[in-house]
PDB file of N, CA and C in Angstrom:
ATOM      1  N   UNK A   1     -21.957   6.632   6.490  1.00 94.00           N
ATOM      2  CA  UNK A   1     -20.937   7.633   6.255  1.00 94.00           C
ATOM      3  C   UNK A   1     -21.600   8.883   5.676  1.00 94.00           C
ATOM      4  N   UNK A   2     -21.146  10.062   6.083  1.00 97.00           N
ATOM      5  CA  UNK A   2     -21.767  11.300   5.603  1.00 97.00           C
ATOM      6  C   UNK A   2     -21.570  11.517   4.102  1.00 97.00           C
ATOM      7  N   UNK A   3     -22.528  12.235   3.531  1.00 98.00           N
ATOM      8  CA  UNK A   3     -22.449  12.631   2.126  1.00 98.00           C
ATOM      9  C   UNK A   3     -22.247  14.143   2.068  1.00 98.00           C
ATOM     10  N   UNK A   4     -21.551  14.583   1.019  1.00 98.00           N
ATOM     11  CA  UNK A   4     -21.229  15.990   0.830  1.00 98.00           C
ATOM     12  C   UNK A   4     -21.527  16.403  -0.600  1.00 98.00           C
ATOM     13  N   UNK A   5     -22.041  17.620  -0.736  1.00 98.00           N
ATOM     14  CA  UNK A   5     -22.332  18.196  -2.049  1.00 98.00           C
ATOM     15  C   UNK A   5     -21.259  19.232  -2.363  1.00 98.00           C
ATOM     16  N   UNK A   6     -20.749  19.159  -3.578  1.00 98.00           N
ATOM     17  CA  UNK A   6     -19.801  20.136  -4.105  1.00 98.00           C
ATOM     18  C   UNK A   6     -20.522  21.009  -5.121  1.00 98.00           C
ATOM     19  N   UNK A   7     -20.367  22.319  -5.013  1.00 98.00           N
ATOM     20  CA  UNK A   7     -20.751  23.281  -6.047  1.00 98.00           C
ATOM     21  C   UNK A   7     -19.525  24.112  -6.313  1.00 98.00           C
ATOM     22  N   UNK A   8     -19.165  24.260  -7.571  1.00 98.00           N
ATOM     23  CA  UNK A   8     -18.006  25.074  -7.914  1.00 98.00           C
ATOM     24  C   UNK A   8     -18.218  25.792  -9.231  1.00 98.00           C
ATOM     25  N   UNK A   9     -17.275  26.657  -9.559  1.00 98.00           N
ATOM     26  CA  UNK A   9     -17.356  27.407 -10.806  1.00 98.00           C
ATOM     27  C   UNK A   9     -16.138  27.105 -11.671  1.00 98.00           C
ATOM     28  N   UNK A  10     -16.368  27.214 -12.969  1.00 98.00           N
ATOM     29  CA  UNK A  10     -15.302  27.046 -13.956  1.00 98.00           C
ATOM     30  C   UNK A  10     -14.765  28.401 -14.388  1.00 98.00           C
ATOM     31  N   UNK A  11     -13.539  28.397 -14.882  1.00 98.00           N
ATOM     32  CA  UNK A  11     -12.922  29.594 -15.438  1.00 98.00           C
ATOM     33  C   UNK A  11     -13.582  29.934 -16.781  1.00 98.00           C
ATOM     34  N   UNK A  12     -13.286  31.111 -17.280  1.00 97.00           N
ATOM     35  CA  UNK A  12     -13.743  31.475 -18.622  1.00 97.00           C
ATOM     36  C   UNK A  12     -12.955  30.651 -19.636  1.00 97.00           C
ATOM     37  N   UNK A  13     -13.552  30.397 -20.778  1.00 96.00           N
ATOM     38  CA  UNK A  13     -12.922  29.602 -21.843  1.00 96.00           C
ATOM     39  C   UNK A  13     -12.515  28.218 -21.348  1.00 96.00           C
ATOM     40  N   UNK A  14     -13.348  27.630 -20.518  1.00 97.00           N
ATOM     41  CA  UNK A  14     -13.041  26.357 -19.874  1.00 97.00           C
ATOM     42  C   UNK A  14     -12.760  25.250 -20.883  1.00 97.00           C
ATOM     43  N   UNK A  15     -13.505  25.180 -21.965  1.00 96.00           N
ATOM     44  CA  UNK A  15     -13.330  24.072 -22.904  1.00 96.00           C
ATOM     45  C   UNK A  15     -11.919  24.050 -23.491  1.00 96.00           C
ATOM     46  N   UNK A  16     -11.340  25.204 -23.744  1.00 97.00           N
ATOM     47  CA  UNK A  16      -9.979  25.266 -24.263  1.00 97.00           C
ATOM     48  C   UNK A  16      -8.944  25.066 -23.148  1.00 97.00           C
ATOM     49  N   UNK A  17      -9.182  25.724 -22.013  1.00 98.00           N
ATOM     50  CA  UNK A  17      -8.190  25.715 -20.939  1.00 98.00           C
ATOM     51  C   UNK A  17      -8.085  24.368 -20.235  1.00 98.00           C
ATOM     52  N   UNK A  18      -9.156  23.593 -20.234  1.00 97.00           N
ATOM     53  CA  UNK A  18      -9.110  22.311 -19.524  1.00 97.00           C
ATOM     54  C   UNK A  18      -8.387  21.220 -20.308  1.00 97.00           C
ATOM     55  N   UNK A  19      -8.263  21.388 -21.617  1.00 97.00           N
ATOM     56  CA  UNK A  19      -7.746  20.335 -22.489  1.00 97.00           C
ATOM     57  C   UNK A  19      -6.447  19.699 -21.999  1.00 97.00           C
ATOM     58  N   UNK A  20      -5.417  20.459 -21.607  1.00 98.00           N
ATOM     59  CA  UNK A  20      -4.168  19.816 -21.191  1.00 98.00           C
ATOM     60  C   UNK A  20      -4.273  19.035 -19.875  1.00 98.00           C
ATOM     61  N   UNK A  21      -5.323  19.281 -19.107  1.00 98.00           N
ATOM     62  CA  UNK A  21      -5.454  18.678 -17.772  1.00 98.00           C
ATOM     63  C   UNK A  21      -6.572  17.641 -17.702  1.00 98.00           C
ATOM     64  N   UNK A  22      -7.330  17.501 -18.783  1.00 98.00           N
ATOM     65  CA  UNK A  22      -8.544  16.689 -18.767  1.00 98.00           C
ATOM     66  C   UNK A  22      -8.279  15.210 -18.477  1.00 98.00           C
ATOM     67  N   UNK A  23      -7.289  14.622 -19.112  1.00 98.00           N
ATOM     68  CA  UNK A  23      -7.023  13.198 -18.905  1.00 98.00           C
ATOM     69  C   UNK A  23      -6.659  12.902 -17.454  1.00 98.00           C
ATOM     70  N   UNK A  24      -5.773  13.703 -16.877  1.00 98.00           N
ATOM     71  CA  UNK A  24      -5.384  13.501 -15.472  1.00 98.00           C
ATOM     72  C   UNK A  24      -6.572  13.719 -14.547  1.00 98.00           C
ATOM     73  N   UNK A  25      -7.400  14.709 -14.863  1.00 98.00           N
ATOM     74  CA  UNK A  25      -8.607  14.988 -14.080  1.00 98.00           C
ATOM     75  C   UNK A  25      -9.542  13.778 -14.110  1.00 98.00           C
ATOM     76  N   UNK A  26      -9.834  13.270 -15.294  1.00 98.00           N
ATOM     77  CA  UNK A  26     -10.761  12.135 -15.420  1.00 98.00           C
ATOM     78  C   UNK A  26     -10.193  10.861 -14.798  1.00 98.00           C
ATOM     79  N   UNK A  27      -8.893  10.647 -14.923  1.00 98.00           N
ATOM     80  CA  UNK A  27      -8.267   9.478 -14.286  1.00 98.00           C
ATOM     81  C   UNK A  27      -8.423   9.531 -12.771  1.00 98.00           C
ATOM     82  N   UNK A  28      -8.200  10.720 -12.204  1.00 98.00           N
ATOM     83  CA  UNK A  28      -8.354  10.876 -10.758  1.00 98.00           C
ATOM     84  C   UNK A  28      -9.783  10.649 -10.298  1.00 98.00           C
ATOM     85  N   UNK A  29     -10.733  11.173 -11.064  1.00 98.00           N
ATOM     86  CA  UNK A  29     -12.145  10.972 -10.727  1.00 98.00           C
ATOM     87  C   UNK A  29     -12.520   9.496 -10.805  1.00 98.00           C
ATOM     88  N   UNK A  30     -11.995   8.791 -11.799  1.00 98.00           N
ATOM     89  CA  UNK A  30     -12.283   7.355 -11.935  1.00 98.00           C
ATOM     90  C   UNK A  30     -11.780   6.593 -10.711  1.00 98.00           C
ATOM     91  N   UNK A  31     -10.612   6.964 -10.212  1.00 98.00           N
ATOM     92  CA  UNK A  31     -10.074   6.311  -9.006  1.00 98.00           C
ATOM     93  C   UNK A  31     -10.936   6.611  -7.782  1.00 98.00           C
ATOM     94  N   UNK A  32     -11.411   7.855  -7.682  1.00 98.00           N
ATOM     95  CA  UNK A  32     -12.290   8.213  -6.566  1.00 98.00           C
ATOM     96  C   UNK A  32     -13.601   7.434  -6.643  1.00 98.00           C
ATOM     97  N   UNK A  33     -14.116   7.276  -7.847  1.00 98.00           N
ATOM     98  CA  UNK A  33     -15.368   6.527  -8.051  1.00 98.00           C
ATOM     99  C   UNK A  33     -15.166   5.060  -7.664  1.00 98.00           C
ATOM    100  N   UNK A  34     -14.062   4.481  -8.116  1.00 98.00           N
ATOM    101  CA  UNK A  34     -13.752   3.083  -7.784  1.00 98.00           C
ATOM    102  C   UNK A  34     -13.646   2.874  -6.279  1.00 98.00           C
ATOM    103  N   UNK A  35     -13.071   3.846  -5.578  1.00 98.00           N
ATOM    104  CA  UNK A  35     -12.888   3.703  -4.128  1.00 98.00           C
ATOM    105  C   UNK A  35     -14.193   3.912  -3.360  1.00 98.00           C
ATOM    106  N   UNK A  36     -15.209   4.475  -4.034  1.00 98.00           N
ATOM    107  CA  UNK A  36     -16.503   4.685  -3.391  1.00 98.00           C
ATOM    108  C   UNK A  36     -16.695   6.065  -2.794  1.00 98.00           C
ATOM    109  N   UNK A  37     -15.664   6.902  -2.799  1.00 98.00           N
ATOM    110  CA  UNK A  37     -15.783   8.233  -2.195  1.00 98.00           C
ATOM    111  C   UNK A  37     -16.550   9.201  -3.106  1.00 98.00           C
ATOM    112  N   UNK A  38     -16.441   9.011  -4.406  1.00 98.00           N
ATOM    113  CA  UNK A  38     -17.147   9.875  -5.356  1.00 98.00           C
ATOM    114  C   UNK A  38     -18.399   9.160  -5.848  1.00 98.00           C
ATOM    115  N   UNK A  39     -19.555   9.785  -5.619  1.00 98.00           N
ATOM    116  CA  UNK A  39     -20.817   9.222  -6.082  1.00 98.00           C
ATOM    117  C   UNK A  39     -21.093   9.676  -7.508  1.00 98.00           C
ATOM    118  N   UNK A  40     -21.005  10.967  -7.745  1.00 98.00           N
ATOM    119  CA  UNK A  40     -21.228  11.528  -9.077  1.00 98.00           C
ATOM    120  C   UNK A  40     -20.622  12.922  -9.149  1.00 98.00           C
ATOM    121  N   UNK A  41     -20.282  13.348 -10.367  1.00 98.00           N
ATOM    122  CA  UNK A  41     -19.748  14.696 -10.569  1.00 98.00           C
ATOM    123  C   UNK A  41     -19.919  15.058 -12.033  1.00 98.00           C
ATOM    124  N   UNK A  42     -20.098  16.335 -12.288  1.00 97.00           N
ATOM    125  CA  UNK A  42     -20.182  16.782 -13.669  1.00 97.00           C
ATOM    126  C   UNK A  42     -20.529  18.253 -13.764  1.00 97.00           C
ATOM    127  N   UNK A  43     -20.381  18.804 -14.984  1.00 97.00           N
ATOM    128  CA  UNK A  43     -20.672  20.216 -15.202  1.00 97.00           C
ATOM    129  C   UNK A  43     -22.147  20.452 -15.466  1.00 97.00           C
ATOM    130  N   UNK A  44     -22.568  21.693 -15.255  1.00 98.00           N
ATOM    131  CA  UNK A  44     -23.884  22.088 -15.732  1.00 98.00           C
ATOM    132  C   UNK A  44     -23.802  22.174 -17.260  1.00 98.00           C
ATOM    133  N   UNK A  45     -24.947  22.148 -17.915  1.00 97.00           N
ATOM    134  CA  UNK A  45     -24.967  22.119 -19.381  1.00 97.00           C
ATOM    135  C   UNK A  45     -24.229  23.303 -19.994  1.00 97.00           C
ATOM    136  N   UNK A  46     -24.304  24.475 -19.346  1.00 97.00           N
ATOM    137  CA  UNK A  46     -23.620  25.653 -19.880  1.00 97.00           C
ATOM    138  C   UNK A  46     -22.142  25.720 -19.474  1.00 97.00           C
ATOM    139  N   UNK A  47     -21.651  24.712 -18.801  1.00 96.00           N
ATOM    140  CA  UNK A  47     -20.259  24.574 -18.370  1.00 96.00           C
ATOM    141  C   UNK A  47     -19.768  25.806 -17.598  1.00 96.00           C
ATOM    142  N   UNK A  48     -20.624  26.279 -16.689  1.00 98.00           N
ATOM    143  CA  UNK A  48     -20.208  27.368 -15.797  1.00 98.00           C
ATOM    144  C   UNK A  48     -20.038  26.884 -14.364  1.00 98.00           C
ATOM    145  N   UNK A  49     -20.701  25.784 -14.010  1.00 98.00           N
ATOM    146  CA  UNK A  49     -20.663  25.240 -12.645  1.00 98.00           C
ATOM    147  C   UNK A  49     -20.345  23.755 -12.690  1.00 98.00           C
ATOM    148  N   UNK A  50     -19.778  23.271 -11.599  1.00 98.00           N
ATOM    149  CA  UNK A  50     -19.568  21.844 -11.409  1.00 98.00           C
ATOM    150  C   UNK A  50     -20.359  21.431 -10.172  1.00 98.00           C
ATOM    151  N   UNK A  51     -20.954  20.240 -10.241  1.00 98.00           N
ATOM    152  CA  UNK A  51     -21.739  19.686  -9.142  1.00 98.00           C
ATOM    153  C   UNK A  51     -21.233  18.281  -8.870  1.00 98.00           C
ATOM    154  N   UNK A  52     -21.082  17.944  -7.605  1.00 98.00           N
ATOM    155  CA  UNK A  52     -20.659  16.594  -7.254  1.00 98.00           C
ATOM    156  C   UNK A  52     -21.231  16.155  -5.925  1.00 98.00           C
ATOM    157  N   UNK A  53     -21.277  14.849  -5.742  1.00 98.00           N
ATOM    158  CA  UNK A  53     -21.693  14.255  -4.473  1.00 98.00           C
ATOM    159  C   UNK A  53     -20.609  13.261  -4.058  1.00 98.00           C
ATOM    160  N   UNK A  54     -20.147  13.418  -2.834  1.00 98.00           N
ATOM    161  CA  UNK A  54     -19.115  12.564  -2.270  1.00 98.00           C
ATOM    162  C   UNK A  54     -19.668  11.860  -1.031  1.00 98.00           C
ATOM    163  N   UNK A  55     -19.095  10.719  -0.713  1.00 98.00           N
ATOM    164  CA  UNK A  55     -19.374  10.019   0.540  1.00 98.00           C
ATOM    165  C   UNK A  55     -18.029   9.785   1.209  1.00 98.00           C
ATOM    166  N   UNK A  56     -17.803  10.483   2.322  1.00 98.00           N
ATOM    167  CA  UNK A  56     -16.477  10.464   2.940  1.00 98.00           C
ATOM    168  C   UNK A  56     -16.580  10.557   4.454  1.00 98.00           C
ATOM    169  N   UNK A  57     -15.470  10.279   5.107  1.00 97.00           N
ATOM    170  CA  UNK A  57     -15.409  10.337   6.566  1.00 97.00           C
ATOM    171  C   UNK A  57     -15.723  11.735   7.090  1.00 97.00           C
ATOM    172  N   UNK A  58     -15.249  12.761   6.356  1.00 98.00           N
ATOM    173  CA  UNK A  58     -15.431  14.131   6.826  1.00 98.00           C
ATOM    174  C   UNK A  58     -15.247  15.117   5.671  1.00 98.00           C
ATOM    175  N   UNK A  59     -15.596  16.360   5.928  1.00 98.00           N
ATOM    176  CA  UNK A  59     -15.499  17.411   4.920  1.00 98.00           C
ATOM    177  C   UNK A  59     -14.054  17.658   4.500  1.00 98.00           C
ATOM    178  N   UNK A  60     -13.135  17.538   5.430  1.00 98.00           N
ATOM    179  CA  UNK A  60     -11.722  17.766   5.111  1.00 98.00           C
ATOM    180  C   UNK A  60     -11.231  16.803   4.031  1.00 98.00           C
ATOM    181  N   UNK A  61     -11.705  15.580   4.054  1.00 98.00           N
ATOM    182  CA  UNK A  61     -11.338  14.596   3.035  1.00 98.00           C
ATOM    183  C   UNK A  61     -11.812  15.037   1.660  1.00 98.00           C
ATOM    184  N   UNK A  62     -13.030  15.536   1.580  1.00 98.00           N
ATOM    185  CA  UNK A  62     -13.589  16.008   0.312  1.00 98.00           C
ATOM    186  C   UNK A  62     -12.797  17.213  -0.186  1.00 98.00           C
ATOM    187  N   UNK A  63     -12.518  18.148   0.688  1.00 98.00           N
ATOM    188  CA  UNK A  63     -11.754  19.337   0.299  1.00 98.00           C
ATOM    189  C   UNK A  63     -10.355  18.962  -0.198  1.00 98.00           C
ATOM    190  N   UNK A  64      -9.751  17.982   0.421  1.00 98.00           N
ATOM    191  CA  UNK A  64      -8.433  17.528  -0.009  1.00 98.00           C
ATOM    192  C   UNK A  64      -8.500  16.940  -1.422  1.00 98.00           C
ATOM    193  N   UNK A  65      -9.524  16.144  -1.696  1.00 98.00           N
ATOM    194  CA  UNK A  65      -9.691  15.577  -3.041  1.00 98.00           C
ATOM    195  C   UNK A  65      -9.864  16.679  -4.077  1.00 98.00           C
ATOM    196  N   UNK A  66     -10.689  17.658  -3.761  1.00 98.00           N
ATOM    197  CA  UNK A  66     -10.941  18.762  -4.696  1.00 98.00           C
ATOM    198  C   UNK A  66      -9.656  19.553  -4.931  1.00 98.00           C
ATOM    199  N   UNK A  67      -8.957  19.892  -3.871  1.00 98.00           N
ATOM    200  CA  UNK A  67      -7.783  20.751  -3.990  1.00 98.00           C
ATOM    201  C   UNK A  67      -6.576  20.042  -4.599  1.00 98.00           C
ATOM    202  N   UNK A  68      -6.618  18.712  -4.665  1.00 98.00           N
ATOM    203  CA  UNK A  68      -5.562  17.961  -5.335  1.00 98.00           C
ATOM    204  C   UNK A  68      -5.924  17.617  -6.773  1.00 98.00           C
ATOM    205  N   UNK A  69      -7.121  17.988  -7.209  1.00 98.00           N
ATOM    206  CA  UNK A  69      -7.550  17.727  -8.579  1.00 98.00           C
ATOM    207  C   UNK A  69      -6.811  18.663  -9.541  1.00 98.00           C
ATOM    208  N   UNK A  70      -6.389  18.167 -10.695  1.00 98.00           N
ATOM    209  CA  UNK A  70      -5.714  19.030 -11.666  1.00 98.00           C
ATOM    210  C   UNK A  70      -6.533  20.249 -12.086  1.00 98.00           C
ATOM    211  N   UNK A  71      -7.851  20.137 -12.071  1.00 98.00           N
ATOM    212  CA  UNK A  71      -8.675  21.296 -12.441  1.00 98.00           C
ATOM    213  C   UNK A  71      -8.559  22.403 -11.404  1.00 98.00           C
ATOM    214  N   UNK A  72      -8.470  22.061 -10.131  1.00 98.00           N
ATOM    215  CA  UNK A  72      -8.295  23.081  -9.090  1.00 98.00           C
ATOM    216  C   UNK A  72      -6.870  23.633  -9.143  1.00 98.00           C
ATOM    217  N   UNK A  73      -5.891  22.759  -9.222  1.00 98.00           N
ATOM    218  CA  UNK A  73      -4.490  23.182  -9.208  1.00 98.00           C
ATOM    219  C   UNK A  73      -4.131  24.076 -10.389  1.00 98.00           C
ATOM    220  N   UNK A  74      -4.850  23.931 -11.498  1.00 98.00           N
ATOM    221  CA  UNK A  74      -4.532  24.690 -12.706  1.00 98.00           C
ATOM    222  C   UNK A  74      -5.556  25.768 -13.036  1.00 98.00           C
ATOM    223  N   UNK A  75      -6.420  26.101 -12.075  1.00 98.00           N
ATOM    224  CA  UNK A  75      -7.332  27.224 -12.238  1.00 98.00           C
ATOM    225  C   UNK A  75      -8.521  26.981 -13.146  1.00 98.00           C
ATOM    226  N   UNK A  76      -8.820  25.729 -13.449  1.00 98.00           N
ATOM    227  CA  UNK A  76     -10.002  25.410 -14.254  1.00 98.00           C
ATOM    228  C   UNK A  76     -11.247  25.561 -13.375  1.00 98.00           C
ATOM    229  N   UNK A  77     -11.184  25.023 -12.160  1.00 98.00           N
ATOM    230  CA  UNK A  77     -12.190  25.324 -11.141  1.00 98.00           C
ATOM    231  C   UNK A  77     -11.677  26.561 -10.413  1.00 98.00           C
ATOM    232  N   UNK A  78     -12.508  27.582 -10.296  1.00 98.00           N
ATOM    233  CA  UNK A  78     -12.036  28.841  -9.725  1.00 98.00           C
ATOM    234  C   UNK A  78     -12.482  29.053  -8.282  1.00 98.00           C
ATOM    235  N   UNK A  79     -13.558  28.436  -7.883  1.00 98.00           N
ATOM    236  CA  UNK A  79     -14.009  28.483  -6.492  1.00 98.00           C
ATOM    237  C   UNK A  79     -14.936  27.305  -6.260  1.00 98.00           C
ATOM    238  N   UNK A  80     -15.103  26.949  -4.988  1.00 98.00           N
ATOM    239  CA  UNK A  80     -16.001  25.841  -4.675  1.00 98.00           C
ATOM    240  C   UNK A  80     -16.529  25.981  -3.256  1.00 98.00           C
ATOM    241  N   UNK A  81     -17.627  25.289  -3.007  1.00 98.00           N
ATOM    242  CA  UNK A  81     -18.142  25.147  -1.648  1.00 98.00           C
ATOM    243  C   UNK A  81     -18.543  23.695  -1.452  1.00 98.00           C
ATOM    244  N   UNK A  82     -18.438  23.251  -0.219  1.00 98.00           N
ATOM    245  CA  UNK A  82     -18.801  21.891   0.161  1.00 98.00           C
ATOM    246  C   UNK A  82     -19.754  21.980   1.337  1.00 98.00           C
ATOM    247  N   UNK A  83     -20.852  21.272   1.244  1.00 98.00           N
ATOM    248  CA  UNK A  83     -21.828  21.221   2.334  1.00 98.00           C
ATOM    249  C   UNK A  83     -22.190  19.767   2.626  1.00 98.00           C
ATOM    250  N   UNK A  84     -22.285  19.441   3.907  1.00 98.00           N
ATOM    251  CA  UNK A  84     -22.773  18.111   4.262  1.00 98.00           C
ATOM    252  C   UNK A  84     -24.233  18.031   3.845  1.00 98.00           C
ATOM    253  N   UNK A  85     -24.614  16.886   3.301  1.00 97.00           N
ATOM    254  CA  UNK A  85     -25.926  16.695   2.706  1.00 97.00           C
ATOM    255  C   UNK A  85     -26.635  15.548   3.409  1.00 97.00           C
ATOM    256  N   UNK A  86     -27.915  15.750   3.686  1.00 96.00           N
ATOM    257  CA  UNK A  86     -28.756  14.693   4.246  1.00 96.00           C
ATOM    258  C   UNK A  86     -29.634  14.169   3.136  1.00 96.00           C
ATOM    259  N   UNK A  87     -29.402  12.941   2.722  1.00 92.00           N
ATOM    260  CA  UNK A  87     -30.178  12.349   1.645  1.00 92.00           C
ATOM    261  C   UNK A  87     -31.495  11.838   2.213  1.00 92.00           C
ATOM    262  N   UNK A  88     -32.595  12.510   1.846  1.00 93.00           N
ATOM    263  CA  UNK A  88     -33.909  12.131   2.360  1.00 93.00           C
ATOM    264  C   UNK A  88     -34.475  10.925   1.619  1.00 93.00           C
ATOM    265  N   UNK A  89     -34.255  10.863   0.333  1.00 93.00           N
ATOM    266  CA  UNK A  89     -34.762   9.739  -0.474  1.00 93.00           C
ATOM    267  C   UNK A  89     -33.674   9.219  -1.367  1.00 93.00           C
TER     268      UNK A  89
END
């Protein structure tokens, strides 16, 4: 199954703004991880970017997961890109 890389950006004042949505966000990610579609995800140390790796049938599936995430719906993630990734090692 293909793998996809997510790169996205966070809003300003992310640590404060994400608080009301964090539990729902983490619960959703845990379900994605359990199902096997989410390999890993997390912020850069300076909390300006988000990076993730997904394994899914197609790019549309990954985009749907991202766009249904509370962080996207509530403007915590402000933009993103998804690219199919070839894992060499």
